[in-house]
XYZ file of C-alpha atoms in Angstrom:
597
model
C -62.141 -121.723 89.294
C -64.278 -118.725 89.119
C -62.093 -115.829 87.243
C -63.287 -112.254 89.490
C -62.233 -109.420 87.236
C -61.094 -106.303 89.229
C -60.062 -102.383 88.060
C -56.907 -100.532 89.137
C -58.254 -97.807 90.852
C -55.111 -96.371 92.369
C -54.750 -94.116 89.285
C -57.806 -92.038 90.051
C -59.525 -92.850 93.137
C -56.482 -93.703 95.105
C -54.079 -90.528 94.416
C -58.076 -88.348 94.671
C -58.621 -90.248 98.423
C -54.933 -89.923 99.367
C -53.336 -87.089 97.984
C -56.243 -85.000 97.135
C -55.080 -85.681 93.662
C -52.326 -83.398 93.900
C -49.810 -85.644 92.243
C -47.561 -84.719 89.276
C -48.573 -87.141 86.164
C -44.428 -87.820 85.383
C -44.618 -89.482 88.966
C -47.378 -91.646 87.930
C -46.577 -92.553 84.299
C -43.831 -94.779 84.894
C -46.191 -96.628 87.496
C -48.835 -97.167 85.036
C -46.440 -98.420 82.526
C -45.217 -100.825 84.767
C -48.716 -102.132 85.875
C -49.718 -102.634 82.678
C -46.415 -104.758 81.754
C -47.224 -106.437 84.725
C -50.976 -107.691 83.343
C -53.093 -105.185 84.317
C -55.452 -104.117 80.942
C -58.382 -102.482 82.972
C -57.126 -99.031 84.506
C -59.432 -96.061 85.876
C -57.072 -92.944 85.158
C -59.476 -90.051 85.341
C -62.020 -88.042 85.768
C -63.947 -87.327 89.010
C -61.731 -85.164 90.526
C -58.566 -86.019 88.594
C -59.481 -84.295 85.970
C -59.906 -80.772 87.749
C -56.715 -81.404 89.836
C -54.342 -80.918 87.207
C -55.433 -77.658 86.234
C -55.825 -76.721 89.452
C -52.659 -78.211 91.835
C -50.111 -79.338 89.225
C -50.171 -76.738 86.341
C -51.142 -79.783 84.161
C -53.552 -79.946 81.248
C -55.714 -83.219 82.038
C -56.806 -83.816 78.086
C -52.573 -84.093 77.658
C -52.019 -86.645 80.463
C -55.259 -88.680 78.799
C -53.147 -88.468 76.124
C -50.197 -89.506 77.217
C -51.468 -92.392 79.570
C -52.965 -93.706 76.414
C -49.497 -93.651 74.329
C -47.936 -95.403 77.291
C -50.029 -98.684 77.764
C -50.987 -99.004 74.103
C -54.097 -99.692 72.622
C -55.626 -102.808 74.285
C -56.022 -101.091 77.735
C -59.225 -100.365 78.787
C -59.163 -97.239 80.177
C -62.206 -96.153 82.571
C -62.792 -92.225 84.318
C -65.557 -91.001 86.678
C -68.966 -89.124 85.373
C -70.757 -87.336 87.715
C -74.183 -87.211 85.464
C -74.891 -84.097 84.326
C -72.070 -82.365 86.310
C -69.858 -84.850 84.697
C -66.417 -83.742 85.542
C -67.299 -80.594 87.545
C -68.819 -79.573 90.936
C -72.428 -77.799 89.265
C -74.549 -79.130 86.698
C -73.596 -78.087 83.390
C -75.853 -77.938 80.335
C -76.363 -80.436 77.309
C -73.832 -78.654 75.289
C -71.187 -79.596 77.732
C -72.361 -83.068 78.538
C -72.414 -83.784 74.985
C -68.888 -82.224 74.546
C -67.440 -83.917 77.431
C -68.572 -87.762 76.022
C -66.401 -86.350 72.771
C -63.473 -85.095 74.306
C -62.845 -88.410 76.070
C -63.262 -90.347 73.168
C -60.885 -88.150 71.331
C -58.042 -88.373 74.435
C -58.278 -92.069 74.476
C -60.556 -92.984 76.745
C -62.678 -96.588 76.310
C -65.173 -96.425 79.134
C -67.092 -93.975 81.277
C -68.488 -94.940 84.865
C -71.503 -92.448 85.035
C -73.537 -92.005 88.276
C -75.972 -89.277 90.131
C -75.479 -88.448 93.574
C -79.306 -88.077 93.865
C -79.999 -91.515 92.254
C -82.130 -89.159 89.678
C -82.275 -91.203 86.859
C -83.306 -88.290 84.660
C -79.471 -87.200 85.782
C -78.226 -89.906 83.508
C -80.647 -89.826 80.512
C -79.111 -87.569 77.779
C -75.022 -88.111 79.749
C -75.490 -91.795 79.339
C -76.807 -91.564 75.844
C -73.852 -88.983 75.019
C -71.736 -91.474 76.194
C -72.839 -94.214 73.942
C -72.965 -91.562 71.102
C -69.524 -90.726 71.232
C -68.532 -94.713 70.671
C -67.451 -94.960 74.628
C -68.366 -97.479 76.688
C -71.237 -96.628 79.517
C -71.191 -98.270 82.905
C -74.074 -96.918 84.462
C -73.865 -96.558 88.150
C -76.803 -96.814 91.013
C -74.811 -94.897 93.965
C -74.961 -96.293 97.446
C -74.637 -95.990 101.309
C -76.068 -96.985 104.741
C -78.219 -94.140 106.372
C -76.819 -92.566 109.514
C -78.611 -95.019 112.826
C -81.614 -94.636 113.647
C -83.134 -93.398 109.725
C -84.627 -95.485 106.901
C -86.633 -94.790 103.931
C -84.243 -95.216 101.415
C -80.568 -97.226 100.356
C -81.171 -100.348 100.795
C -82.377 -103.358 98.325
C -85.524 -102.447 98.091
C -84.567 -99.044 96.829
C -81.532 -99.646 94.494
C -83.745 -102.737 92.761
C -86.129 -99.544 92.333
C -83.826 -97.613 90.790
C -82.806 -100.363 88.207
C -85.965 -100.723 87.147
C -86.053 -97.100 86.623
C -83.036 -97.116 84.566
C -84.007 -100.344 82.046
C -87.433 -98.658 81.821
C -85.911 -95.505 80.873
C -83.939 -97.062 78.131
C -80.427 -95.300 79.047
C -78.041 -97.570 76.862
C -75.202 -99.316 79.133
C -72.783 -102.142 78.644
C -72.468 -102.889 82.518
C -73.802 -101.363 85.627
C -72.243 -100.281 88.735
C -72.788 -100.452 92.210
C -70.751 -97.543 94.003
C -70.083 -96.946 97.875
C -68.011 -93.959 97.935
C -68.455 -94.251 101.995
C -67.709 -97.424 102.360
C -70.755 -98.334 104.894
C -73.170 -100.348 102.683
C -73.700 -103.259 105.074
C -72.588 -107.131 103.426
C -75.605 -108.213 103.935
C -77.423 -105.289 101.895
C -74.650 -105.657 99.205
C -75.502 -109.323 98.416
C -79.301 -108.811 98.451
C -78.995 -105.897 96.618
C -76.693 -107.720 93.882
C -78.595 -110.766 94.029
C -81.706 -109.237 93.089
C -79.813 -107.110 89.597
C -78.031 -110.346 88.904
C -81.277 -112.232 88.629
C -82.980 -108.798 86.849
C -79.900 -108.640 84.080
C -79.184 -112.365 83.691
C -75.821 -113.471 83.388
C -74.465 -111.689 80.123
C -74.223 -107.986 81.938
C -71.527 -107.188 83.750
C -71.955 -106.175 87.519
C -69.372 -104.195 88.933
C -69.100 -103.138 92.830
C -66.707 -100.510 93.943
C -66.235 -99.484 97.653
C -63.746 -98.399 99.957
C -62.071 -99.224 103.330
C -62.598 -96.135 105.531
C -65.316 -97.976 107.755
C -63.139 -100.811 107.868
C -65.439 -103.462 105.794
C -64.147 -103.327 102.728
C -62.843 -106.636 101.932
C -66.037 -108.140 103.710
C -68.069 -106.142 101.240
C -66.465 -107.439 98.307
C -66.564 -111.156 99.300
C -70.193 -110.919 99.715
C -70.518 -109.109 95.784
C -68.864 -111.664 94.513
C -70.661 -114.411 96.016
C -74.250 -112.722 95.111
C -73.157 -112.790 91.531
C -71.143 -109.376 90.831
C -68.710 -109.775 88.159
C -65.924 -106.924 89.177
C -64.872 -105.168 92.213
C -62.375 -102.443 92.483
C -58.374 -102.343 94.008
C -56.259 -100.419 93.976
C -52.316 -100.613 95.288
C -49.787 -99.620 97.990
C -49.516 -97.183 98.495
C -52.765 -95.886 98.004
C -54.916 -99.112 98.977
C -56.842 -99.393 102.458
C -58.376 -96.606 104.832
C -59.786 -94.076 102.635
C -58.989 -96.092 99.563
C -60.206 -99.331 97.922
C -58.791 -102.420 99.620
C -55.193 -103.756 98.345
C -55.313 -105.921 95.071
C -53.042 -108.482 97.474
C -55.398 -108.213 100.174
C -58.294 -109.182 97.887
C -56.003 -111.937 96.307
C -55.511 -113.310 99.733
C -58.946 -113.067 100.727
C -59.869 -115.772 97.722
C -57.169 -117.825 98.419
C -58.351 -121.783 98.740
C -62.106 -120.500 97.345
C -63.226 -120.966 94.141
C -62.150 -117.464 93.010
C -59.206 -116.414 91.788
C -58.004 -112.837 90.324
C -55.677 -114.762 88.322
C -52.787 -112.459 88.534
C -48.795 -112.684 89.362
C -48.650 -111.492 93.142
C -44.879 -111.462 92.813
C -45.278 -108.730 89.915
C -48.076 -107.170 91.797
C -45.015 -107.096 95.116
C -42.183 -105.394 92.818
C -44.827 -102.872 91.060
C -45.905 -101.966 94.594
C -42.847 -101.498 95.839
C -41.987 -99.356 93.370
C -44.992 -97.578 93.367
C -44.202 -96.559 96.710
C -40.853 -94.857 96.079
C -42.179 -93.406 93.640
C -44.648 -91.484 96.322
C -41.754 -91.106 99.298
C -41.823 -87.356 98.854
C -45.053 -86.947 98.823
C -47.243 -85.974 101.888
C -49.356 -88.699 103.208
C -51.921 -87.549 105.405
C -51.889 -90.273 108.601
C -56.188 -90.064 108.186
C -55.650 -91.131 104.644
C -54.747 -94.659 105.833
C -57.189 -95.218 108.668
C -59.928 -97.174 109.514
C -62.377 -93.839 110.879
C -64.823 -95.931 113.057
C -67.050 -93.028 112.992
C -67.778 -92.761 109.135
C -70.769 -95.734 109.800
C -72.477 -92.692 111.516
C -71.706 -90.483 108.943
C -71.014 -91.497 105.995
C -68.228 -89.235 104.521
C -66.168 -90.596 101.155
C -62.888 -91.794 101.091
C -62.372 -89.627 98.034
C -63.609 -86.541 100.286
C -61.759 -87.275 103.682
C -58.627 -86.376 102.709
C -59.492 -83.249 100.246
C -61.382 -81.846 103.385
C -58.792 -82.634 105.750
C -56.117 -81.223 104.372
C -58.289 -77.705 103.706
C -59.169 -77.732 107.348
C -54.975 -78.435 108.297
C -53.963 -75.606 105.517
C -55.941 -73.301 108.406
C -55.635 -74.419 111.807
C -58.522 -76.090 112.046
C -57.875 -79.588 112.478
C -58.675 -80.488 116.025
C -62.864 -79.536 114.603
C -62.983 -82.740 112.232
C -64.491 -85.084 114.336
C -67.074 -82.835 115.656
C -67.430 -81.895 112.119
C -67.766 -85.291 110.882
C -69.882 -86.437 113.748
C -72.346 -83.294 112.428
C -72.350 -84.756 109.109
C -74.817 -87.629 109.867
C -77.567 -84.349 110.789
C -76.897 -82.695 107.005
C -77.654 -86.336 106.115
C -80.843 -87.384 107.864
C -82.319 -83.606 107.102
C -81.095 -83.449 103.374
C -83.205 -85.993 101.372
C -81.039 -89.067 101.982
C -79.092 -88.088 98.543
C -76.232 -90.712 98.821
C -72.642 -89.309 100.121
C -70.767 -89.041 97.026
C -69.033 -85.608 95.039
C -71.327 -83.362 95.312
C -73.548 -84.118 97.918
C -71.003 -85.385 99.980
C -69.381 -82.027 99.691
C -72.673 -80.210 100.222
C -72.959 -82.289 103.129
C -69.684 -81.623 104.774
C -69.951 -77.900 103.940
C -73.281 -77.643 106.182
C -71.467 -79.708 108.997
C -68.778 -77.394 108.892
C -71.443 -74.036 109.267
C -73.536 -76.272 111.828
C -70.040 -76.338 113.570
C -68.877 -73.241 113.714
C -71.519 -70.682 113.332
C -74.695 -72.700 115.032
C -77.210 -75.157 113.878
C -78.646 -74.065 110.247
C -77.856 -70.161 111.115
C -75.892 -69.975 107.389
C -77.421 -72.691 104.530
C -74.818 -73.282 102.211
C -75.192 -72.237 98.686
C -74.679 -76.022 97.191
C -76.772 -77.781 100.078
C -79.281 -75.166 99.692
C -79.903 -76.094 96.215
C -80.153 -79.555 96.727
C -82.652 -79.394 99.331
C -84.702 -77.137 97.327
C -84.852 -78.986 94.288
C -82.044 -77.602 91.645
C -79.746 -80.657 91.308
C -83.153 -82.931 90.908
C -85.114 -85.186 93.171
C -83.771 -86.183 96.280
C -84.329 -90.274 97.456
C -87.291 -88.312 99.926
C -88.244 -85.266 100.715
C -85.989 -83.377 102.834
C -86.775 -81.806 105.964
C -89.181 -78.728 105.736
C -87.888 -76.561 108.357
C -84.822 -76.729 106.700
C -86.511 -76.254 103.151
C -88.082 -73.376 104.401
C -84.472 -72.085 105.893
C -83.216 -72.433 102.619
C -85.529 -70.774 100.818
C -85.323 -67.686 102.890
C -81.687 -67.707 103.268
C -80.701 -68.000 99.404
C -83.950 -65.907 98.849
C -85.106 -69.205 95.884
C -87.884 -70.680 95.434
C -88.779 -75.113 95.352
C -87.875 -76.009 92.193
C -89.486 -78.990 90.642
C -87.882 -78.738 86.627
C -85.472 -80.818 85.377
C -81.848 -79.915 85.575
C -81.167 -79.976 82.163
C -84.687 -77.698 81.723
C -83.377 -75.421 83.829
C -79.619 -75.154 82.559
C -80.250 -75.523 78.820
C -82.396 -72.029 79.190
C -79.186 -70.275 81.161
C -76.923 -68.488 78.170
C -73.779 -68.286 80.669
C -74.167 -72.560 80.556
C -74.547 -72.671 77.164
C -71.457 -73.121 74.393
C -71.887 -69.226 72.875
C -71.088 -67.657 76.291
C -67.662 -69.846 76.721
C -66.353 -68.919 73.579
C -67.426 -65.426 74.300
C -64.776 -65.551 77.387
C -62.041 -67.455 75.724
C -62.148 -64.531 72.962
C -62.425 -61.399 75.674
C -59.427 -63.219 77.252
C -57.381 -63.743 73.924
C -57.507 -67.454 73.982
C -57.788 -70.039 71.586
C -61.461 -70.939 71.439
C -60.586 -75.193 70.623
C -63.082 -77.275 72.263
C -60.385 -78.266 75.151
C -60.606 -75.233 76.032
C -64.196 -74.333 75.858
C -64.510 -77.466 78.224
C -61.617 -76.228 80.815
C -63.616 -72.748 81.324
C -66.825 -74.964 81.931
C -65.681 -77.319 84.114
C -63.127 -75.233 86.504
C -64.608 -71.970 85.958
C -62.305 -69.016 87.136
C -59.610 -71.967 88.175
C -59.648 -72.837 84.537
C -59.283 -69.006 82.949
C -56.382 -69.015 85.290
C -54.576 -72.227 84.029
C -54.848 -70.462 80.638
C -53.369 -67.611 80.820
C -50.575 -69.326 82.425
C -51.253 -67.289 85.891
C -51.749 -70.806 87.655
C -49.284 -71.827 90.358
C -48.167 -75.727 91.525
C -49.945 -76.596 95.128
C -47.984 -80.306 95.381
C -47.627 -81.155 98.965
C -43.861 -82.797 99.179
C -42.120 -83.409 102.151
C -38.705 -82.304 102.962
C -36.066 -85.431 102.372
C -34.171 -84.328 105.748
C -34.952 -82.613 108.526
C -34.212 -78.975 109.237
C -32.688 -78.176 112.391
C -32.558 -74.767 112.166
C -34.504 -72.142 109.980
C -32.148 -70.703 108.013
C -31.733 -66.531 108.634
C -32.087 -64.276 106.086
C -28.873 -62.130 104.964
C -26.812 -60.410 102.121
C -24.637 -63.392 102.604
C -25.784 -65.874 100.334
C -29.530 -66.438 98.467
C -31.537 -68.806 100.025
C -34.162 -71.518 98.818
C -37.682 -71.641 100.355
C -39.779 -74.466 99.473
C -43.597 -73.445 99.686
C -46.072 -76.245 99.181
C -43.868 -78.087 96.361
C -42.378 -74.642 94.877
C -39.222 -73.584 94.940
C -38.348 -69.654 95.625
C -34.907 -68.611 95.639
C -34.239 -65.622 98.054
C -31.361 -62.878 98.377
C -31.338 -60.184 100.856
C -29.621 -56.373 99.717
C -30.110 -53.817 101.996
C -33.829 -52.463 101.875
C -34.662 -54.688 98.503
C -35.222 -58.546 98.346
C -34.941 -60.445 95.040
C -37.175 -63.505 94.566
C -36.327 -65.786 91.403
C -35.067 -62.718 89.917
C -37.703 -60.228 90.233
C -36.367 -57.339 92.251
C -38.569 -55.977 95.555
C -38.328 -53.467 97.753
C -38.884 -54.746 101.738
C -38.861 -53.848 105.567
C -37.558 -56.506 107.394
C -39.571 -56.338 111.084
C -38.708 -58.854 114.201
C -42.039 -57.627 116.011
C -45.109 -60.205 115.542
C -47.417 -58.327 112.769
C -51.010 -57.230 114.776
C -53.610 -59.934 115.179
C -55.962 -57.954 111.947
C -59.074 -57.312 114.313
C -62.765 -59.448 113.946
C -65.132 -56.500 112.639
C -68.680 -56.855 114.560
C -70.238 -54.354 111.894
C -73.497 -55.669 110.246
C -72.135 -54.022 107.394
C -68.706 -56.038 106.554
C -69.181 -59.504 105.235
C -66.471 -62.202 106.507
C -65.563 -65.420 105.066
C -68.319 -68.318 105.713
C -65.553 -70.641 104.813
C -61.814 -71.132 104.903
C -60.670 -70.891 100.718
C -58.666 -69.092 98.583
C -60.035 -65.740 96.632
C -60.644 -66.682 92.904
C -62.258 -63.312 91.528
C -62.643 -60.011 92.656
C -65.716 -58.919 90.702
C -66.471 -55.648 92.057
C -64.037 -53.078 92.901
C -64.067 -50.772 95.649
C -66.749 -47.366 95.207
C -68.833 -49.966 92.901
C -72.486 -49.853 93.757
C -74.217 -52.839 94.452
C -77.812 -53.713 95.100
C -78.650 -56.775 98.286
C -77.606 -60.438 96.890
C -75.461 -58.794 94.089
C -71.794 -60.972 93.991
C -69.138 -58.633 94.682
C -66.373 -61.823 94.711
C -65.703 -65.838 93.747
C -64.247 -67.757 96.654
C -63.785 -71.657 96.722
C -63.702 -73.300 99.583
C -63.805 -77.090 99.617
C -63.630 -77.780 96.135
C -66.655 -75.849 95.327
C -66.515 -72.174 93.883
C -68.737 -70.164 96.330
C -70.269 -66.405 95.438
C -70.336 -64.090 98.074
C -72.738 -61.535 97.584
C -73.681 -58.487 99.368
C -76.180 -58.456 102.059
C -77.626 -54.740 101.867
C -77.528 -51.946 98.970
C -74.880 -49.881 98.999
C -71.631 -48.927 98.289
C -68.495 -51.389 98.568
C -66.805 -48.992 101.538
C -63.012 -51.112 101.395
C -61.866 -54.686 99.693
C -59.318 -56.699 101.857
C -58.769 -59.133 99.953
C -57.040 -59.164 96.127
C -57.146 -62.228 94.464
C -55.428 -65.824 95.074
C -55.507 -64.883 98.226
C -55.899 -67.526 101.230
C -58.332 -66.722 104.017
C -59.529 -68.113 106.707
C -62.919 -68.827 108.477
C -63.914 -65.483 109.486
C -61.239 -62.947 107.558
C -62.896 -60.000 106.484
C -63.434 -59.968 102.473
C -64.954 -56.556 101.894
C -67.600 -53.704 103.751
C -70.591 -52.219 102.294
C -71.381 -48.528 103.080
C -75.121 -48.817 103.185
C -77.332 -46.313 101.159
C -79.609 -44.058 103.532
């Protein structure tokens, strides 16, 4: 029989597409002890957005839960995290410096290999990250990214156009040990996957190893891999219960069963894979488990959104009300699509993507371009599979007030000082940090998330359930303290008088039973509101500061992206309502601008 090799995902891409990787690592670290004990030697255990989500959920530092992962399953395991080109682990592009830094640090926190795609299918976006890669003594599995186009579009993703951008990538000379084929969206057809597969199996010849990784929101998951293997591919991806199906990869038992009484076989011990499952599980009870997280989303064929993404989005749009909007917003999705260059649905563009769905939605058709869909359509995160739409290049342009840009990425970022190594250090110093290259690496990648997690100002965002139900809410007295869990922290609460003491630290308080006033929706052109529900990362500006027209008064992300939001006139800042780490919604007024005469 015909030995299919596979990857444990569920340590990456199934916590990222279930929990929004908001998992504590001493929850997991048991787990991946025990799947490792129980055979499995190839592991993917971070990056993508695993490696932000420490620093920014857990209070974690991702370079010490490398570390540790590595000191728990020895030295034979081959373990694999996510590149995002020249973004690599972040949500912007970053410059050579830190794409050369990043291929280091891995090596030095244990990593073996590094999956490395672009979004864009720009193979100038993997030139100097692959070579980095192969530099630092890791192993590079390049990546050609793919989807099916919303109905009714072609011109792009499918065989004809992947076996175009192989080419591209052997004549280009990027070194790789094995190449991958990624659906982040799950909605690459079978019969495009086998032709596509077929055609860089007979292309590589039989020594390179073809990987195909996918997921199960569409519902086709299993059907994809089948046909992978059978055109030639080498690996797929699977992860386990109970993050496996829906927005995850399909079930390592599922895919077992699936070759049962073929001539495949994933050669592994399904009563080990049962009890390491099972305990997985438990291991999760008190975590929150979205219901969308599990689901087959018979919509996602028309618009291709990520498993990875679903859940991240769906939980920001439940943290503020706004749930009953994601199927229009989804549905809107396949437009940012057809009209944005056909750049394949995977973190960024996927985000970029479901940002301008979510304007489209709520404030009109293309009335507000987001800043990161913007870009992309005009050129700054490189060339797009075709040319986007130019009404909406045009309504780009205006609205972001930049021009088409047709340099490379690394061109344009390597001649930026605030992307460069010198102007990290420079912030680590003015904060009174240790300038280590961990560090200099945590500022670039999570911006002001990561000067936060530094200074120790960072709080835990773990969504845990409650073991039992309450009842009752509990009412607030001189009695006895109180505990209030907020989103996996504990606060413990005692009522004197006039003053209310939370874990210790003494306040003073008015305690009203009247509903606090709706705060009113300004109309004036002069106060700017929040395009996006997110929480407040920097206050740049204060109030009386004078500012000219597309000056950034604040940092907000929303999304997982960091978005500025920049005055619209010249002026004065008139009032700030906001302070930071603050939570807004859709809307909420951030700050006014007195306008100069």
């Amino acid at each position: 029989m015909k030995k299919v090799d596979f990857m444990c995902t569920a340590f990456r891409d199934g916590l990222q597409s279930v929990y929004g990787a908001r998992v504590l690592s001493k929850d997991v670290l048991p787990i991946i002890k025990m799947a490792h004990e129980a055979g499995i030697e190839h592991l993917e255990v971070g990056g993508g957005a695993l490696f932000q989500s420490p620093f920014f959920y857990t209070k974690e530092n991702a370079f010490e839960i490398m570390d540790n992962i590595r000191s728990t399953v020895g030295s034979s395991a081959n373990l694999q995290t996510l590149a995002r080109g020249v973004s690599v682990v972040a949500l912007t592009s970053q410059s050579s410096d830190i794409i050369d830094l990043h291929a280091k640090l891995f090596k030095k926190h244990g990593m073996t290999t590094i999956r490395n795609f672009d979004a864009l299918n720009d193979v100038e976006n993997l030139i100097f990250s692959g070579q980095s890669i192969h530099n630092a003594g890791l192993k590079h599995e390049v990546c050609i990214t793919m989807m099916s186009l919303p109905v009714g579009t072609s011109g792009a993703h499918d065989a004809d156009f992947y076996e175009k951008t192989l080419k591209e990538i052997i004549k280009s000379q990027i070194p790789f040990d094995s190449l991958c084929f990624k659906d982040a969206s799950g909605t690459s057809t079978p019969a495009v996957i086998y032709e596509t597969i077929k055609r860089a199996r007979k292309i590589l010849g039989d020594s390179v190893k073809i990987a195909f990784h996918s997921h199960d929101t569409a519902g086709t998951c299993i059907a994809q891999y089948l046909a992978a293997v059978e055109a030639g591919a080498n690996q797929v991806d699977l992860s386990l219960a109970p993050v496996s199906g829906g927005t995850c990869q399909s079930d390592l038992l599922s895919m077992w069963h699936a070759l049962r009484y073929s001539d495949y076989t994933l050669d592994i011990d399904p009563e080990k894979i049962l009890a390491l499952e099972s305990a997985f599980t438990e291991a999760m009870q008190d975590y929150f488990l979205p219901p969308e997280a599990k689901e087959v989303n018979p919509i996602i064929p028309f618009s291709p959104l990520p498993g990875g993404a679903l859940t991240a989005n769906t939980q920001m749009l439940r943290d503020n009300d706004l749930m009953d909007k994601f199927p229009q917003i989804t549905r809107a999705m396949a437009d940012t699509v057809k009209r944005g260059g056909f750049g394949t649905s995977v973190t960024p563009v996927s985000q970029f993507y479901f940002q301008q769905a979510f304007n489209n939605v709520m404030h009109g058709d293309w009335q507000k371009i987001v800043d990161g869909y913007g870009k992309m359509i005009l050129g700054y995160f490189g060339k797009t599979p075709v040319a986007p739409d130019p009404e909406i290049v045009k309504l780009a342009s205006e609205q972001l007030n930049l021009p088409v840009n047709t340099k490379k990425v690394l061109e344009i970022n390597d001649a930026n000082p605030q992307l460069r190594l010198p102007h990290y250090r420079d912030i680590l110093t003015k904060e009174n940090l240790p300038t280590t290259d961990e560090n200099i690496f945590i500022i670039a990648s999570c911006g002001e998330k990561g000067v936060l997690f530094l200074k120790g100002a960072s709080t835990i965002n773990v969504r845990k359930e409650a073991k039992s139900a309450i009842t009752s809410a509990p009412t607030l007295s001189s009695d006895q303290p109180i505990t209030i869990q907020l989103d996996g922290e504990s606060f413990v609460v005692e009522i004197n008088g006039d003053q209310a003491t939370v874990n210790g630290t003494t306040y003073r308080m008015n305690l009203n039973q009247e509903s606090a006033p709706s705060q009113p929706q300004s109309t004036k052109s002069n106060t700017i509101n929040a395009p996006l529900p997110g929480l407040i990362l920097k206050l740049l500006k204060p109030a009386g500061a004078t500012v000219k027209a597309g000056e950034v008064v604040l940092i907000m992300e929303a999304m997982k992206m960091e978005s500025p939001i920049k005055s619209h006139v010249d002026g004065t800042i008139d009032q700030i309502y906001v302070q930071n780490t603050q939570q807004v919604k859709s809307g909420d007024r951030l700050f006014s601008i007195k306008e100069r005469g």
